Tab-separated table of C-alpha atoms and ligand atoms in Angstrom:
chain	number	residue	atom	x	y	z
A	186	MET	CA	-18.793	38.312	96.097
A	187	LYS	CA	-21.339	37.815	99.110
A	188	THR	CA	-21.092	35.197	101.477
A	189	TYR	CA	-23.377	33.932	102.237
A	190	GLU	CA	-24.365	31.840	105.482
A	191	PRO	CA	-27.889	28.959	106.183
A	192	ILE	CA	-29.097	30.022	109.259
A	193	ILE	CA	-31.028	26.371	110.183
A	194	GLY	CA	-32.910	25.732	112.863
A	195	MET	CA	-35.236	22.557	113.250
A	196	GLU	CA	-38.310	21.124	114.871
A	197	ILE	CA	-38.353	17.752	115.309
A	198	HIS	CA	-42.393	15.948	116.365
A	199	VAL	CA	-41.926	12.579	117.868
A	200	GLU	CA	-45.291	10.314	119.274
A	201	LEU	CA	-45.151	9.040	121.939
A	202	LYS	CA	-45.251	5.250	123.244
A	203	THR	CA	-47.548	5.747	125.855
A	204	ARG	CA	-49.781	2.975	126.458
A	205	SER	CA	-52.607	5.201	126.310
A	206	LYS	CA	-53.613	8.158	124.154
A	207	MET	CA	-52.013	11.975	125.920
A	208	PHE	CA	-55.455	12.980	127.415
A	209	CYS	CA	-57.570	9.379	127.049
A	210	SER	CA	-57.463	6.244	127.874
A	211	CYS	CA	-57.723	4.913	124.070
A	212	SER	CA	-54.440	3.213	123.309
A	213	ALA	CA	-52.418	4.875	121.010
A	214	ASP	CA	-51.391	1.590	119.016
A	215	TRP	CA	-52.742	3.511	116.238
A	216	PHE	CA	-50.376	2.623	113.756
A	217	GLY	CA	-51.983	-0.089	110.911
A	218	LYS	CA	-55.453	0.104	113.151
A	219	LYS	CA	-58.989	-0.621	111.720
A	220	PRO	CA	-60.279	3.426	111.463
A	221	ASN	CA	-62.039	5.115	114.186
A	222	THR	CA	-61.833	1.946	116.395
A	223	HIS	CA	-59.128	3.527	118.775
A	224	THR	CA	-62.158	6.659	120.012
A	225	CYS	CA	-63.665	8.157	122.495
A	226	PRO	CA	-65.317	11.302	123.385
A	227	VAL	CA	-61.990	12.862	124.523
A	228	CYS	CA	-59.823	12.107	120.961
A	229	LEU	CA	-62.918	12.573	119.453
A	230	GLY	CA	-63.528	16.203	120.856
A	231	LEU	CA	-67.004	15.633	121.797
A	232	PRO	CA	-68.445	18.281	123.769
A	233	GLY	CA	-68.442	18.268	126.986
A	234	ALA	CA	-65.914	15.656	127.036
A	235	LEU	CA	-63.138	16.525	129.688
A	236	PRO	CA	-59.352	15.754	129.824
A	237	VAL	CA	-57.350	13.686	131.556
A	238	PRO	CA	-53.301	13.680	131.041
A	239	ASN	CA	-51.095	11.113	130.761
A	240	LYS	CA	-48.392	11.103	133.620
A	241	ILE	CA	-46.154	8.707	131.786
A	242	ALA	CA	-46.322	10.702	128.536
A	243	ILE	CA	-45.230	13.937	131.181
A	244	GLU	CA	-42.615	12.043	132.619
A	245	TRP	CA	-41.170	10.767	129.443
A	246	SER	CA	-41.028	14.481	127.744
A	247	ILE	CA	-38.928	15.238	131.182
A	248	LYS	CA	-36.571	12.288	130.718
A	249	LEU	CA	-36.071	14.369	127.168
A	250	GLY	CA	-35.701	17.721	127.928
A	251	LEU	CA	-33.269	15.876	130.775
A	252	ALA	CA	-31.023	13.586	128.342
A	253	LEU	CA	-30.887	17.085	125.717
A	254	ASN	CA	-29.594	18.997	129.103
A	255	CYS	CA	-32.220	21.732	129.502
A	256	LYS	CA	-33.355	23.248	132.997
A	257	ILE	CA	-36.506	22.361	133.655
A	258	PRO	CA	-38.826	24.869	134.861
A	259	SER	CA	-41.279	24.124	138.448
A	260	PHE	CA	-43.744	25.709	136.406
A	261	SER	CA	-45.810	23.830	133.732
A	262	LYS	CA	-49.105	24.763	131.935
A	263	PHE	CA	-51.160	23.190	129.098
A	264	ASP	CA	-52.333	26.322	126.884
A	265	ARG	CA	-55.283	25.605	123.627
A	266	LYS	CA	-53.306	26.712	120.008
A	267	ASN	CA	-56.869	27.289	118.051
A	268	TYR	CA	-56.841	26.493	114.597
A	269	PHE	CA	-59.319	24.728	112.146
A	270	TYR	CA	-58.459	22.031	110.096
A	271	PRO	CA	-60.984	18.869	110.103
A	272	ASP	CA	-57.777	16.485	111.147
A	273	LEU	CA	-58.588	18.483	114.544
A	274	PRO	CA	-62.034	17.697	116.478
A	275	LYS	CA	-61.984	19.718	118.445
A	276	GLY	CA	-60.696	23.289	117.045
A	277	TYR	CA	-57.506	23.222	118.880
A	278	GLN	CA	-55.062	21.479	119.800
A	279	ILE	CA	-53.896	21.142	123.522
A	280	SER	CA	-50.250	21.495	123.415
A	281	GLN	CA	-47.475	23.779	125.694
A	282	TYR	CA	-46.974	28.098	123.701
A	283	ASP	CA	-44.991	30.284	126.703
A	284	GLN	CA	-43.847	27.386	129.541
A	285	PRO	CA	-42.669	24.400	128.026
A	286	PHE	CA	-41.409	21.120	130.374
A	287	ALA	CA	-37.770	21.389	129.553
A	288	ILE	CA	-35.766	24.711	127.962
A	289	ASN	CA	-32.488	25.906	127.461
A	290	GLY	CA	-30.620	22.574	126.563
A	291	ASN	CA	-27.960	21.709	123.762
A	292	LEU	CA	-26.572	18.722	122.070
A	293	LYS	CA	-23.990	18.569	118.864
A	294	LYS	CA	-23.464	22.495	119.840
A	295	VAL	CA	-27.159	23.402	118.898
A	296	GLY	CA	-29.428	25.465	120.779
A	297	ILE	CA	-32.569	23.533	122.256
A	298	ARG	CA	-35.348	26.023	122.888
A	299	ARG	CA	-37.708	24.192	123.874
A	300	VAL	CA	-39.105	20.981	124.168
A	301	HIS	CA	-42.546	20.043	124.943
A	302	LEU	CA	-45.604	18.222	124.870
A	303	GLU	CA	-48.952	18.017	122.992
A	304	GLU	CA	-51.287	15.467	120.911
A	305	ASP	CA	-51.143	14.401	117.868
A	306	THR	CA	-54.412	15.110	114.832
A	307	GLY	CA	-56.359	12.364	113.108
A	308	LYS	CA	-54.886	11.440	109.783
A	309	LEU	CA	-57.109	11.571	106.419
A	310	ILE	CA	-57.225	9.221	104.045
A	311	HIS	CA	-57.605	10.948	100.278
A	312	GLN	CA	-59.754	9.478	98.432
A	313	GLY	CA	-60.283	10.193	94.313
A	314	ASP	CA	-62.662	12.743	95.328
A	315	SER	CA	-63.798	12.537	98.702
A	316	THR	CA	-61.069	12.757	102.288
A	317	LEU	CA	-61.811	10.298	105.261
A	318	ILE	CA	-60.715	11.408	108.408
A	319	ASP	CA	-59.542	8.145	110.329
A	320	PHE	CA	-58.926	8.997	114.026
A	321	ASN	CA	-57.242	6.687	115.410
A	322	ARG	CA	-54.430	8.735	115.917
A	323	SER	CA	-55.492	11.811	116.901
A	324	GLY	CA	-54.455	12.178	121.065
A	325	VAL	CA	-51.619	10.277	120.488
A	326	PRO	CA	-49.155	11.882	122.561
A	327	LEU	CA	-46.288	14.298	121.151
A	328	VAL	CA	-43.255	15.775	122.206
A	329	GLU	CA	-42.045	18.262	120.054
A	330	ILE	CA	-38.304	19.977	120.308
A	331	VAL	CA	-37.591	23.195	118.637
A	332	THR	CA	-34.397	23.733	118.456
A	333	GLU	CA	-32.166	27.642	117.838
A	334	PRO	CA	-31.287	28.512	114.344
A	335	ASP	CA	-27.395	27.040	115.464
A	336	ILE	CA	-26.837	24.574	112.486
A	337	HIS	CA	-25.041	26.251	109.646
A	338	SER	CA	-24.921	23.318	106.645
A	339	SER	CA	-27.269	20.338	105.883
A	340	GLU	CA	-24.490	17.582	106.856
A	341	ASP	CA	-24.478	19.270	109.738
A	342	ALA	CA	-28.488	19.006	110.563
A	343	LYS	CA	-28.405	15.378	109.086
A	344	ALA	CA	-25.687	14.429	111.998
A	345	PHE	CA	-28.063	16.391	114.855
A	346	LEU	CA	-30.920	15.112	113.875
A	347	GLN	CA	-29.850	11.326	113.878
A	348	GLU	CA	-28.125	11.484	117.103
A	349	LEU	CA	-31.243	12.915	118.522
A	350	HIS	CA	-32.731	10.001	116.828
A	351	ARG	CA	-30.011	7.683	118.978
A	352	ILE	CA	-31.512	9.526	121.754
A	353	ILE	CA	-35.072	8.374	121.549
A	354	ARG	CA	-34.100	5.000	121.136
A	355	TYR	CA	-31.854	5.043	124.176
A	356	LEU	CA	-34.424	6.716	126.491
A	357	ASP	CA	-36.803	4.351	125.011
A	358	ILE	CA	-40.009	6.478	124.535
A	359	SER	CA	-40.840	6.244	121.277
A	360	ASP	CA	-39.837	3.625	118.267
A	361	ALA	CA	-38.927	6.869	116.789
A	362	ASP	CA	-39.954	4.993	112.783
A	363	MET	CA	-39.907	7.563	110.592
A	364	GLU	CA	-41.852	5.388	107.790
A	365	LYS	CA	-44.496	5.035	110.154
A	366	GLY	CA	-44.792	9.330	110.953
A	367	SER	CA	-43.506	8.746	114.330
A	368	MET	CA	-40.560	11.174	113.975
A	369	ARG	CA	-41.019	14.188	111.595
A	370	LEU	CA	-38.460	16.784	110.504
A	371	GLU	CA	-39.726	19.857	109.580
A	372	PRO	CA	-36.381	22.283	108.898
A	373	ASN	CA	-36.591	25.737	108.735
A	374	ILE	CA	-34.086	27.495	106.625
A	375	SER	CA	-32.537	31.205	106.111
A	376	VAL	CA	-29.581	32.311	104.322
A	377	GLY	CA	-27.505	35.290	106.551
A	378	THR	CA	-25.637	38.126	104.192
A	379	GLY	CA	-23.970	40.019	106.768
A	380	GLU	CA	-26.343	40.905	108.708
A	381	VAL	CA	-29.317	38.976	110.286
A	382	PRO	CA	-32.311	37.536	107.605
A	383	ASP	CA	-35.562	38.700	108.054
A	384	TYR	CA	-37.349	36.049	106.276
A	385	LYS	CA	-37.465	31.909	106.986
A	386	VAL	CA	-38.632	28.850	105.487
A	387	GLU	CA	-40.501	25.863	106.805
A	388	VAL	CA	-39.685	22.750	104.651
A	389	LYS	CA	-42.372	20.317	106.709
A	390	ASN	CA	-43.573	17.464	107.249
A	391	ILE	CA	-40.479	15.275	106.298
A	392	ASN	CA	-39.612	11.712	107.097
A	393	SER	CA	-35.913	10.440	106.708
A	394	PHE	CA	-32.612	12.211	107.195
A	395	ASN	CA	-31.584	12.149	103.894
A	396	PHE	CA	-34.587	13.973	102.662
A	397	VAL	CA	-34.146	16.971	105.169
A	398	LYS	CA	-30.542	17.336	103.335
A	399	LYS	CA	-31.599	17.334	100.314
A	400	ALA	CA	-34.554	19.591	100.752
A	401	ILE	CA	-32.423	21.628	102.489
A	402	ASP	CA	-29.093	21.902	100.016
A	403	TYR	CA	-32.365	22.753	97.718
A	404	GLU	CA	-33.526	25.212	99.968
A	405	ILE	CA	-30.232	27.384	99.905
A	406	ALA	CA	-30.031	27.065	96.868
A	407	ARG	CA	-33.081	29.078	96.038
A	408	HIS	CA	-32.127	31.233	98.446
A	409	LYS	CA	-28.726	32.578	96.900
A	410	GLU	CA	-31.049	32.916	93.461
A	411	ILE	CA	-33.002	34.663	94.417
A	412	LEU	CA	-29.878	37.026	96.840
A	413	GLU	CA	-28.188	37.901	94.397
A	414	LYS	CA	-31.607	39.290	92.105
A	415	GLY	CA	-30.897	41.634	95.623
A	416	GLN	CA	-34.513	39.995	96.306
A	417	VAL	CA	-35.992	38.494	99.713
A	418	PRO	CA	-37.320	34.878	99.085
A	419	VAL	CA	-40.380	35.032	101.179
A	420	GLN	CA	-41.659	33.527	104.485
A	421	GLU	CA	-43.340	30.992	103.420
A	422	THR	CA	-44.263	27.114	104.703
A	423	ARG	CA	-43.283	25.215	101.664
A	424	GLY	CA	-43.357	20.969	101.336
A	425	TRP	CA	-40.828	18.360	99.672
A	426	ASP	CA	-41.580	16.411	96.865
A	427	GLU	CA	-39.302	13.138	97.597
A	428	LYS	CA	-40.648	11.856	93.715
A	429	LYS	CA	-38.921	15.399	91.944
A	430	ALA	CA	-35.790	16.171	94.933
A	431	ILE	CA	-38.011	19.709	95.117
A	432	THR	CA	-39.890	21.126	97.599
A	433	TYR	CA	-42.494	23.487	96.849
A	434	SER	CA	-44.875	26.331	97.895
A	435	GLN	CA	-47.142	25.665	100.277
A	436	ARG	CA	-49.276	28.070	102.820
A	437	LEU	CA	-48.216	31.785	103.921
A	438	LYS	CA	-46.556	31.045	106.929
A	439	GLU	CA	-48.941	32.054	110.327
A	440	LYS	CA	-47.661	34.173	112.639
A	441	ALA	CA	-47.579	32.361	116.105
A	442	HIS	CA	-50.865	35.325	117.458
A	443	ASP	CA	-52.538	33.616	114.742
A	444	TYR	CA	-53.334	30.683	117.105
A	445	ARG	CA	-54.918	32.724	120.682
A	446	TYR	CA	-53.035	30.258	122.456
A	447	PHE	CA	-54.503	30.635	126.175
A	448	PRO	CA	-54.030	28.327	129.068
A	449	GLU	CA	-56.079	25.422	128.481
A	450	PRO	CA	-58.799	25.838	131.644
A	451	ASP	CA	-59.637	21.639	131.909
A	452	ILE	CA	-56.349	20.858	132.963
A	453	PRO	CA	-54.796	22.590	136.039
A	454	PRO	CA	-50.725	23.523	135.842
A	455	LEU	CA	-47.913	21.695	136.697
A	456	ILE	CA	-45.855	21.414	139.420
A	457	PHE	CA	-41.952	19.988	139.667
A	458	LYS	CA	-40.381	19.386	143.138
A	459	GLU	CA	-36.284	20.116	143.108
A	460	LYS	CA	-35.981	16.791	144.022
A	461	GLU	CA	-38.375	15.390	142.225
A	462	ILE	CA	-35.941	16.928	138.793
A	463	LYS	CA	-33.335	15.388	140.172
A	464	ARG	CA	-33.958	11.972	140.790
A	465	ALA	CA	-35.269	11.751	137.062
A	466	LYS	CA	-32.129	12.388	136.223
A	467	ASP	CA	-30.428	10.820	137.880
A	468	GLN	CA	-32.375	8.269	137.069
A	469	LEU	CA	-31.354	8.646	132.838
A	470	PRO	CA	-29.979	5.800	131.124
A	471	LYS	CA	-27.207	5.527	129.777
A	472	LEU	CA	-26.828	7.753	126.214
A	473	PRO	CA	-25.354	7.974	122.538
A	474	GLY	CA	-22.655	9.574	123.828
A	475	ASP	CA	-21.960	7.862	127.578
A	476	LYS	CA	-21.491	4.835	125.258
A	477	ARG	CA	-19.606	6.056	122.521
A	478	ARG	CA	-17.042	7.498	125.572
A	479	GLU	CA	-16.986	3.961	126.818
A	480	LEU	CA	-15.796	2.037	123.662
A	481	LYS	CA	-13.808	4.172	123.185
A	482	GLU	CA	-11.293	3.260	126.138
A	483	LEU	CA	-12.073	-0.126	125.587
A	484	GLY	CA	-10.171	0.843	122.187
A	485	LEU	CA	-12.156	0.499	119.701
A	486	LYS	CA	-11.891	2.403	116.205
A	487	ASP	CA	-13.942	5.654	115.766
A	488	ASP	CA	-16.018	4.048	112.552
A	489	ASP	CA	-16.861	0.719	114.331
A	490	ILE	CA	-17.654	2.599	117.238
A	491	GLU	CA	-20.479	4.745	115.318
A	492	ILE	CA	-21.968	1.890	113.913
A	493	ILE	CA	-22.176	0.221	117.004
A	494	ILE	CA	-23.873	2.665	119.113
A	495	ASP	CA	-26.041	4.079	116.599
A	496	ASP	CA	-28.094	0.935	117.304
A	497	ILE	CA	-29.462	0.194	119.996
A	498	ALA	CA	-30.000	-3.977	119.416
A	499	THR	CA	-26.465	-4.121	117.974
A	500	LEU	CA	-25.140	-2.321	121.201
A	501	ASN	CA	-26.543	-5.351	123.688
A	502	PHE	CA	-25.227	-7.463	121.472
A	503	PHE	CA	-21.789	-6.388	122.089
A	504	GLU	CA	-21.764	-5.388	125.806
A	505	GLN	CA	-23.686	-8.784	126.140
A	506	ALA	CA	-20.856	-10.697	123.847
A	507	LEU	CA	-18.178	-8.473	125.695
A	508	ASN	CA	-19.517	-9.680	128.704
A	509	VAL	CA	-19.506	-13.592	128.147
A	510	VAL	CA	-15.690	-13.043	127.793
A	511	ARG	CA	-15.102	-10.921	130.507
A	512	LEU	CA	-17.040	-13.978	132.746
A	513	SER	CA	-14.985	-16.236	130.428
A	514	GLY	CA	-12.013	-15.303	131.908
A	515	ASN	CA	-11.031	-15.567	128.293
A	516	ARG	CA	-7.861	-13.156	127.569
A	517	GLU	CA	-7.643	-13.628	123.686
A	518	ILE	CA	-10.845	-12.048	122.749
A	519	SER	CA	-10.284	-8.967	122.156
A	520	ALA	CA	-13.036	-6.059	122.527
A	521	GLN	CA	-12.283	-5.046	118.964
A	522	GLU	CA	-12.249	-8.736	117.460
A	523	ILE	CA	-15.762	-9.243	118.532
A	524	ALA	CA	-16.483	-4.990	117.053
A	525	ASN	CA	-14.958	-6.716	113.696
A	526	TRP	CA	-17.370	-9.638	113.527
A	527	LEU	CA	-20.303	-7.380	114.178
A	528	VAL	CA	-19.251	-5.057	112.001
A	529	ASN	CA	-16.909	-6.146	109.518
A	530	LYS	CA	-18.281	-9.661	108.982
A	531	LYS	CA	-22.400	-8.503	109.633
A	532	ILE	CA	-23.010	-10.928	111.717
A	533	ASN	CA	-27.071	-11.115	112.439
A	534	ILE	CA	-27.869	-10.428	115.887
A	535	ASP	CA	-31.282	-11.497	115.432
A	536	LYS	CA	-30.683	-15.317	114.272
A	537	GLN	CA	-27.588	-15.428	116.640
A	538	ASN	CA	-26.817	-15.205	120.213
A	539	PRO	CA	-23.877	-13.305	122.050
A	540	LYS	CA	-22.763	-16.084	122.970
A	541	ASP	CA	-22.550	-18.864	120.256
A	542	LEU	CA	-20.974	-15.356	118.508
A	543	ILE	CA	-18.561	-16.539	121.105
A	544	MET	CA	-18.026	-20.241	120.683
A	545	ALA	CA	-17.487	-19.570	117.153
A	546	ILE	CA	-14.902	-17.193	117.440
A	547	ILE	CA	-12.826	-19.631	119.597
A	548	ALA	CA	-13.593	-22.267	118.046
A	549	LYS	CA	-12.319	-20.325	114.975
A	550	LYS	CA	-9.026	-19.127	116.497
A	551	GLN	CA	-8.405	-23.351	117.600
A	552	ASN	CA	-8.637	-24.544	114.298
A	553	SER	CA	-6.959	-21.993	112.356
A	554	GLN	CA	-3.900	-22.589	115.316
A	555	ILE	CA	-4.857	-27.030	114.984
A	556	SER	CA	-4.581	-26.197	110.955
A	557	SER	CA	-1.759	-23.926	111.066
A	558	ASP	CA	0.201	-26.433	113.171
A	559	ILE	CA	-0.567	-29.127	110.899
A	560	VAL	CA	0.999	-26.735	107.835
A	561	SER	CA	4.446	-26.231	108.797
A	562	LYS	CA	4.674	-29.831	109.907
A	563	ALA	CA	3.863	-30.587	106.482
A	564	ILE	CA	6.141	-28.114	105.254
A	565	ASP	CA	9.491	-29.957	107.445
A	566	LYS	CA	8.455	-32.876	106.052
A	567	VAL	CA	7.665	-32.236	102.133
A	568	ILE	CA	11.122	-29.962	102.780
A	569	SER	CA	13.118	-33.618	103.926
A	570	ALA	CA	11.571	-35.416	101.405
A	571	ASN	CA	12.125	-33.808	98.476
A	572	GLN	CA	16.003	-32.694	98.398
A	573	LYS	CA	16.546	-32.940	94.642
A	574	ALA	CA	13.431	-29.567	94.448
A	575	ILE	CA	15.271	-28.389	96.847
A	576	ASP	CA	18.583	-27.684	95.330
A	577	ASP	CA	16.846	-26.313	92.516
A	578	TYR	CA	15.060	-23.414	93.948
A	579	ASN	CA	18.156	-22.556	95.687
A	580	GLY	CA	20.185	-23.123	91.823
A	581	GLY	CA	17.759	-20.418	90.799
A	582	LYS	CA	14.952	-22.321	89.324
A	583	THR	CA	12.256	-20.766	91.758
A	584	GLY	CA	9.536	-22.124	89.321
A	585	VAL	CA	9.767	-25.338	91.048
A	586	ILE	CA	8.535	-23.693	94.100
A	587	MET	CA	4.762	-24.336	93.249
A	588	PHE	CA	5.835	-28.432	92.993
A	589	LEU	CA	6.770	-27.779	96.584
A	590	VAL	CA	3.081	-26.364	97.455
A	591	GLY	CA	1.241	-29.219	95.805
A	592	GLN	CA	3.252	-31.085	97.936
A	593	VAL	CA	2.722	-29.626	101.532
A	594	MET	CA	-1.337	-29.363	100.057
A	595	GLY	CA	-1.490	-33.303	99.506
A	596	ALA	CA	0.244	-34.014	102.789
A	597	THR	CA	-2.650	-31.876	104.019
A	598	LYS	CA	-5.764	-32.770	102.680
A	599	GLY	CA	-5.742	-29.710	101.143
A	600	LYS	CA	-5.577	-27.433	104.815
A	601	GLY	CA	-4.664	-24.154	104.418
A	602	ASP	CA	-4.583	-21.333	101.738
A	603	ALA	CA	-2.401	-21.887	97.942
A	604	GLN	CA	-1.094	-18.580	98.857
A	605	GLU	CA	-0.035	-18.534	102.545
A	606	ILE	CA	1.838	-22.510	102.305
A	607	ARG	CA	3.685	-20.876	99.385
A	608	LYS	CA	5.095	-17.571	100.695
A	609	LEU	CA	5.720	-20.242	104.327
A	610	LEU	CA	7.938	-22.058	102.298
A	611	GLU	CA	9.906	-19.527	100.600
A	612	LYS	CA	10.099	-18.160	103.767
A	613	LYS	CA	12.076	-21.498	105.086
A	614	LEU	CA	14.173	-21.638	102.116
A	615	THR	CA	15.289	-18.685	102.230
A	616	TYR	CA	16.219	-18.323	106.460
A	617	GLY	CA	16.203	-21.913	106.683
B	1919	ZN	ZN1	-59.877	8.546	123.571
B	1920	MN	MN1	-45.755	20.856	117.053
């Protein structure tokens, strides 16, 4: 029996939500806009137009690199990646080749090989027999994260991507909305049989965590079947068909040298000083890992922590609610109690504000206190007014309990719950 080990790496493209594009002043807010209205000679690739790099996009890429525990080299540069495709009007993409902004990081025990900055392409729209091109997306800042092949299962791949997604949202550098294509996922997969596999299959442009998981599982099974026959899977790029839940062959994989990378002559190299990098590191916001620890210290349940930190709006709501409690000096509402309302009662954080939630919790507590006082007084009254029924009960006619429950319900005008009242009555009659 052979043992098979899946070896998985990831490439992730994320569109940054800067106001302007990467190398020109056109608006980068392209989604849903009238085609070819966010364009200029630079992002249309007209001859002679000169690129000017977007400072914010560079800062954000470095922020992301730091959040992924990367080293930021003091010297970086842009390069031209040459290839022909209709959505790339210049005939090359400005990207980074051998000297990216960030290298050698890690996240969830997965090595981060590099984080680099490049520009997005235009969008092809296929209509019947013809294809239209919209250049609104051309030149939008695109950050690419490349991992080492350190992932060994589809579950781990999904968990890694979800944590990366959270980090990007916490850094507030992209909406990372997969439905709009602002975060695009590309796993590369091979299956080892003891020795290092000499092939790799890349699945392009997947737009959900679940699809990545399914595509990886599909590929692992496909490779095993081929390896089982003593053959080696073909090194290639494949697409993902979400309706059929299968991958399909697209093209044989290009080697890096096919792109004829060379330094971008129109943009000078970038130099970062040690203290600039240190300052950027000091200014990083708290990340999901930090928040996980903080909520753990508050005594929250692990499952609830994961749900709360998964969405930054929910986390903010939770923290604000906790703050309301702290400022009010109320000691009766615990962090876990707030979490219960957020997680189990699924209150709508868009419609309610944290202060209202706390008021509602306090009111509920007071109400249940009041109604339990009313119920216990009513029980005492009913017991002293129904000696005959009590004697029957003590004599073994336990069915009479329902009559007593009815009396209590009547006396409290329906406050309290019949099951609860029954339990209280039984306790009282048994133990006095
Ligand atoms: Zn432009
Ligand atoms: Mn890329």
